[in-house]
Amino acid sequence: MERTDLVKESFEKKVVPAEVPSGKTSDYFGELVFDRKKMCKYLDADSLRGLLSCIEGGCPLDRKTADGVARGMKEWAMEHGVTHITHWFQPLTEGTAEKHDSLIDYDGKGGVIETFDGKALVQQEPDASSFPSGGIRATFEARGYTAWDPTSPVFILDDTLCIPTVFISYTGEALDYKTPLKRALKAVSDAAVPVCRLFDPKVSKVYSYLGWEQEYFLVDESLYSARTDLMITGRTLFGHNSSKNQQLDDHYFGSIPPRVAAFMRDLEVAGHKLGIPLKTRHNEVAPNQFELAPIYGETNLSNDQNQIVMNLMNRIARKHGFVVLLHEKPFDGVNGSGKHNNWSLGTDTGTQLLAPGKDSLGNLQFVTFFVNVLAAVQKHNALLKASIASATNAHRLGANEAPPAIVSAFLGKTMTDVLHKLLELPSGTPIEIAGKKGRNLDLVEIPEIFVDNTDRNRTSPFAFTGNRFEFRAVGSSANCAGAMTTLNTAVAEQLLDFKAAVDKELAGGKTLGVAVMDVLKPIIASVIDVVCFDGNGYTDEWLKEAERRGLDIETNVPRMFTEFTKPSSVEMFTRTGVYSEKELVARNEVKWEMYTKKVQIESRVMVRMALNHIIPAAILYKTAILKEVALSKEVYGDLEHCSTELSLLSDLTRRIDEVRTKATEMREARKKANSITDDYERALAYHEIAESFPALRRPIDKLEEIVDNRLWPLPKYRELLFIS
Ligand code: ADP
Ligand code: MG
């Protein structure tokens, strides 16, 4: 089909109504999850007790209990028409992996029966030799296996029972995202509990919470299928800006187009059935860009839910004739997509540790956690950036409408004032909620109306928003676990150091208030001058200032990854038990390899499209003009009547030559890069290739402007970006 026909077809598509179950959301919420309610209904008493002590107390699951649990799950699953099971895991390729097994087995009488036992529930050995492992699995004994994570509930997708698992090598190394995340969550709890007990001896566990906001683009599937670049790389590698894009700000929070609204509704229903508390949906800044967010939850669970949602989005979009783009930068010149990670810590006694407390002791605890988080972010700012870096996110960061490739923290005026006041006043001064006791200049005061009342700064990668920090630099296609593992570990390490320092002060006879503030004051003085920045992060001045302050300003992604194996990082990860040095080295190999492959694929697509799509279209147009010129000459006997044609011809020829030259150069650069054997060096060479993309793109985008609209083969931005 011609491009113009595809555009017409997409324009005329009708709304496909969403299928919403009758009744209230609460009636079907969690219907497809094996949650507590189902456990009570389908498990015998022993299995239930065994499973709960495994989930709550971390006790291992014995074979008998596992068999009992599997029996109950099978019964529940078969009532929902389930025929298959899969261990569902999160390999380092991003996305999730599944290997489905049918429930059938021979019954010994010539037929089959449905079986599912504890062994199949607890452990599987996927033939996973082609998942990236960075050399760990290359060794003889190190095959990988998946093991059930009972803290993540089992769920049903279509006809399949999905069992969330970790993926590890036989020598115990993590081959996935979930394993280190779980270790980091344990580390932060283990480090935070003793700190909490300074304030409240009843605390026995600290939870890390995550509330993600997923941004994405929708494009019509017919137009998508006509763009090789979108289909293969998830982003447009060429495309001239639309005359209108986001300059009028008319899309943000605008009314949701009906086809999109129907898609969102179906997505919500599917999410709700899976127990995912999807809450917010709205248009984003760029045309055709949208966002959805759930109510926050415990980090491991919330991250699983994000992975499930990313998967659901794509399936459900097809029903509505859309394709979802989760890429961080699908279109040049308009905003990219992120996945803000709202993060906080809370105790099992119900205290939010990053929100002001009920009294001055609670406020001291809040300030303690608040300042220690800033210290962790300051110390490991380069590593945190490395944790969100990827070939795809590189196009977004620093691209003028997203946080820059510098990790700083935004506090807002209220907390900045509180920190300054704390420095001024003697240690031990109570921190009160303002208004309770009238204004008092001798007190540190926190305004009463505080949560969600803080000023917003959309340019900061790590912003305090009243009761949590929002790590905004995370990419839309990323697994949140990358960022969450690093952040929670960094905070764990900082809390260990803090606790040791406070213990020393307490041993010297100081009161708690004095001891805590004596340790916090030098930290506050340091973070205020370095990592805290409330100004506009998009400016060049900030870049210079950040460098002066000693924050990391590296923009080269392969080089950023080296942060993971620097001594301070190795020390942090090994001390907290989150990664061994071997794992860190292996994972970097995977990251470089992934980076290389992504850029390699984009570069191949770019060159082939330039040679097979763009140049032929431009030559077709050139031929038409040449014919026209020849005809003019014949009729008029001179070229006086075709000055426009002649100027177009020279423009066309120049651009076509430029495209060919740049494409050839890129191909040569790739050949050279491919001959490099060292993973890191090859990734660096591919970084150079990525940097050369604009040089090939520019003449192509110029050609799009001058070639006859009817001859241009690729759907244009103005067609892709506006859904009616
Ligand atoms: P924004 O105004 O930043 O776009 P949204 O409402 O879209 O905010 O998303 C905010 C996210 O932060 C939601 O997922 C919300 O549940 C989550 N959130 C709220 N409080 C906390 C908290 N204490 N810890 C973690 N996440 C939180
Ligand atoms: Mg939002």
Tab-separated table of C-alpha atoms in Angstrom, residues 419-616:
chain	number	residue	atom	x	y	z
A	419	LEU	CA	18.953	22.087	56.304
A	420	HIS	CA	20.441	25.582	56.638
A	421	LYS	CA	18.658	26.081	59.929
A	422	LEU	CA	19.952	22.751	61.228
A	423	LEU	CA	23.485	23.881	60.481
A	424	GLU	CA	22.991	27.182	62.292
A	425	LEU	CA	21.419	25.912	65.498
A	426	PRO	CA	23.130	23.807	68.149
A	427	SER	CA	22.840	20.023	67.832
A	428	GLY	CA	19.921	18.720	69.828
A	429	THR	CA	17.581	21.580	68.925
A	430	PRO	CA	14.125	20.062	68.443
A	431	ILE	CA	12.702	19.908	64.923
A	432	GLU	CA	9.058	20.891	65.174
A	433	ILE	CA	6.144	21.068	62.798
A	434	ALA	CA	5.617	24.786	62.223
A	435	GLY	CA	2.417	26.253	63.530
A	436	LYS	CA	2.033	23.764	66.348
A	437	LYS	CA	3.784	25.962	68.847
A	438	GLY	CA	3.708	29.265	66.974
A	439	ARG	CA	6.715	30.565	65.085
A	440	ASN	CA	9.872	30.188	67.039
A	441	LEU	CA	13.187	31.321	65.691
A	442	ASP	CA	15.092	29.051	68.047
A	443	LEU	CA	13.523	25.951	66.567
A	444	VAL	CA	13.949	24.124	63.325
A	445	GLU	CA	10.504	24.114	61.796
A	446	ILE	CA	8.896	22.100	59.033
A	447	PRO	CA	5.679	23.558	57.593
A	448	GLU	CA	2.568	21.584	58.442
A	449	ILE	CA	1.179	21.396	54.930
A	450	PHE	CA	4.059	19.757	53.250
A	451	VAL	CA	3.426	16.591	51.296
A	452	ASP	CA	2.702	17.275	47.613
A	453	ASN	CA	3.044	20.933	48.376
A	454	THR	CA	6.716	21.140	47.547
A	455	ASP	CA	7.727	23.060	44.447
A	456	ARG	CA	8.371	20.889	41.438
A	457	ASN	CA	11.473	20.967	39.355
A	458	ARG	CA	11.121	18.958	36.200
A	459	THR	CA	14.758	19.416	35.255
A	460	SER	CA	16.162	17.494	38.201
A	461	PRO	CA	17.007	13.807	37.888
A	462	PHE	CA	16.461	13.143	41.592
A	463	ALA	CA	13.792	15.325	43.128
A	464	PHE	CA	12.345	15.354	46.612
A	465	THR	CA	8.550	15.569	46.418
A	466	GLY	CA	7.379	15.797	50.015
A	467	ASN	CA	7.409	12.169	51.145
A	468	ARG	CA	9.632	10.478	48.560
A	469	PHE	CA	12.353	11.024	46.031
A	470	GLU	CA	11.572	10.825	42.362
A	471	PHE	CA	14.411	9.318	40.325
A	472	ARG	CA	13.442	10.792	37.004
A	473	ALA	CA	16.401	9.775	34.898
A	474	VAL	CA	15.286	6.144	34.505
A	475	GLY	CA	14.480	5.258	30.890
A	476	SER	CA	11.011	4.235	29.732
A	477	SER	CA	12.162	0.850	28.405
A	478	ALA	CA	14.374	0.028	31.383
A	479	ASN	CA	13.799	-2.531	34.084
A	480	CYS	CA	13.435	-0.377	37.235
A	481	ALA	CA	15.496	-2.962	39.089
A	482	GLY	CA	18.724	-1.562	37.635
A	483	ALA	CA	18.178	1.826	39.254
A	484	MET	CA	16.462	0.458	42.362
A	485	THR	CA	19.233	-2.019	43.130
A	486	THR	CA	21.886	0.668	43.014
A	487	LEU	CA	19.894	3.285	44.913
A	488	ASN	CA	18.851	0.974	47.728
A	489	THR	CA	22.380	-0.407	48.054
A	490	ALA	CA	23.939	3.049	48.149
A	491	VAL	CA	21.507	4.066	50.886
A	492	ALA	CA	22.201	0.825	52.775
A	493	GLU	CA	25.936	1.475	52.742
A	494	GLN	CA	25.466	5.056	53.899
A	495	LEU	CA	23.184	3.981	56.760
A	496	LEU	CA	25.746	1.434	57.945
A	497	ASP	CA	28.399	4.153	58.122
A	498	PHE	CA	26.010	6.559	59.762
A	499	LYS	CA	24.947	4.093	62.426
A	500	ALA	CA	28.554	3.282	63.288
A	501	ALA	CA	29.346	7.003	63.653
A	502	VAL	CA	26.305	7.654	65.850
A	503	ASP	CA	27.123	4.663	68.053
A	504	LYS	CA	30.536	6.169	68.686
A	505	GLU	CA	28.996	9.495	69.715
A	506	LEU	CA	26.465	7.767	71.942
A	507	ALA	CA	29.218	5.746	73.586
A	508	GLY	CA	30.870	9.076	74.405
A	509	GLY	CA	27.811	9.951	76.475
A	510	LYS	CA	25.937	12.281	74.130
A	511	THR	CA	22.148	12.282	73.985
A	512	LEU	CA	20.515	10.850	70.873
A	513	GLY	CA	19.539	14.260	69.474
A	514	VAL	CA	23.030	15.664	69.899
A	515	ALA	CA	24.777	12.525	68.659
A	516	VAL	CA	22.634	12.301	65.526
A	517	MET	CA	23.016	15.963	64.648
A	518	ASP	CA	26.745	15.971	65.340
A	519	VAL	CA	27.104	13.232	62.754
A	520	LEU	CA	24.631	14.772	60.308
A	521	LYS	CA	25.986	18.329	60.333
A	522	PRO	CA	29.176	17.763	58.340
A	523	ILE	CA	27.167	15.628	55.903
A	524	ILE	CA	24.604	18.399	55.472
A	525	ALA	CA	27.327	20.986	54.930
A	526	SER	CA	28.823	18.812	52.228
A	527	VAL	CA	25.649	17.828	50.335
A	528	ILE	CA	24.353	21.405	50.278
A	529	ASP	CA	27.461	22.474	48.409
A	530	VAL	CA	27.720	19.537	46.046
A	531	VAL	CA	24.783	17.310	45.140
A	532	CYS	CA	21.919	19.641	46.011
A	533	PHE	CA	20.896	21.830	43.115
A	534	ASP	CA	17.522	23.492	42.718
A	535	GLY	CA	18.255	25.528	39.588
A	536	ASN	CA	17.558	24.757	35.950
A	537	GLY	CA	19.375	21.556	35.078
A	538	TYR	CA	19.041	22.122	31.349
A	539	THR	CA	21.444	25.045	31.175
A	540	ASP	CA	25.092	25.101	30.092
A	541	GLU	CA	25.965	26.976	33.284
A	542	TRP	CA	24.855	23.979	35.335
A	543	LEU	CA	27.115	21.726	33.335
A	544	LYS	CA	30.093	23.921	34.225
A	545	GLU	CA	28.981	24.307	37.814
A	546	ALA	CA	28.437	20.555	38.232
A	547	GLU	CA	31.915	19.877	36.948
A	548	ARG	CA	33.337	22.422	39.364
A	549	ARG	CA	31.472	20.702	42.213
A	550	GLY	CA	33.019	17.395	41.259
A	551	LEU	CA	29.838	15.690	40.073
A	552	ASP	CA	30.225	13.235	37.253
A	553	ILE	CA	29.513	14.748	33.830
A	554	GLU	CA	30.424	11.761	31.637
A	555	THR	CA	28.095	11.325	28.662
A	556	ASN	CA	29.762	8.328	27.025
A	557	VAL	CA	27.583	5.347	27.987
A	558	PRO	CA	30.157	2.525	27.667
A	559	ARG	CA	32.534	4.584	29.794
A	560	MET	CA	29.806	5.220	32.403
A	561	PHE	CA	29.514	1.470	32.941
A	562	THR	CA	33.106	1.334	34.211
A	563	GLU	CA	31.735	2.929	37.398
A	564	PHE	CA	30.404	-0.471	38.419
A	565	THR	CA	33.867	-1.941	38.837
A	566	LYS	CA	35.568	1.060	40.461
A	567	PRO	CA	36.882	0.281	43.968
A	568	SER	CA	34.254	2.376	45.788
A	569	SER	CA	31.445	0.564	43.950
A	570	VAL	CA	32.918	-2.899	44.435
A	571	GLU	CA	33.337	-2.098	48.120
A	572	MET	CA	29.732	-0.929	48.380
A	573	PHE	CA	28.208	-3.895	46.547
A	574	THR	CA	30.297	-6.595	48.209
A	575	ARG	CA	29.981	-5.179	51.715
A	576	THR	CA	26.199	-5.200	51.420
A	577	GLY	CA	26.123	-8.616	49.737
A	578	VAL	CA	24.386	-7.334	46.637
A	579	TYR	CA	26.949	-8.236	43.960
A	580	SER	CA	30.200	-10.130	44.060
A	581	GLU	CA	33.061	-8.623	42.090
A	582	LYS	CA	32.745	-11.471	39.591
A	583	GLU	CA	29.102	-10.556	39.002
A	584	LEU	CA	29.960	-6.894	38.532
A	585	VAL	CA	32.612	-7.729	35.952
A	586	ALA	CA	30.288	-10.145	34.153
A	587	ARG	CA	27.407	-7.699	34.087
A	588	ASN	CA	29.556	-4.997	32.594
A	589	GLU	CA	30.475	-7.359	29.797
A	590	VAL	CA	26.773	-7.880	29.182
A	591	LYS	CA	26.128	-4.143	29.222
A	592	TRP	CA	28.862	-3.408	26.708
A	593	GLU	CA	27.685	-6.213	24.500
A	594	MET	CA	24.087	-5.005	24.633
A	595	TYR	CA	25.192	-1.469	23.898
A	596	THR	CA	27.228	-2.600	20.920
A	597	LYS	CA	24.423	-4.731	19.523
A	598	LYS	CA	21.837	-2.000	19.827
A	599	VAL	CA	23.964	0.596	18.063
A	600	GLN	CA	25.060	-1.985	15.504
A	601	ILE	CA	21.466	-2.842	14.618
A	602	GLU	CA	20.471	0.820	14.399
A	603	SER	CA	23.436	1.590	12.231
A	604	ARG	CA	22.683	-1.308	9.873
A	605	VAL	CA	19.048	-0.268	9.563
A	606	MET	CA	20.080	3.310	8.980
A	607	VAL	CA	22.498	2.495	6.181
A	608	ARG	CA	20.168	0.040	4.474
A	609	MET	CA	17.244	2.434	4.620
A	610	ALA	CA	19.433	5.220	3.283
A	611	LEU	CA	20.494	3.079	0.331
A	612	ASN	CA	17.268	1.135	-0.320
A	613	HIS	CA	14.536	3.592	0.603
A	614	ILE	CA	15.843	7.114	0.571
A	615	ILE	CA	18.270	7.303	-2.334
A	616	PRO	CA	15.937	5.475	-4.760
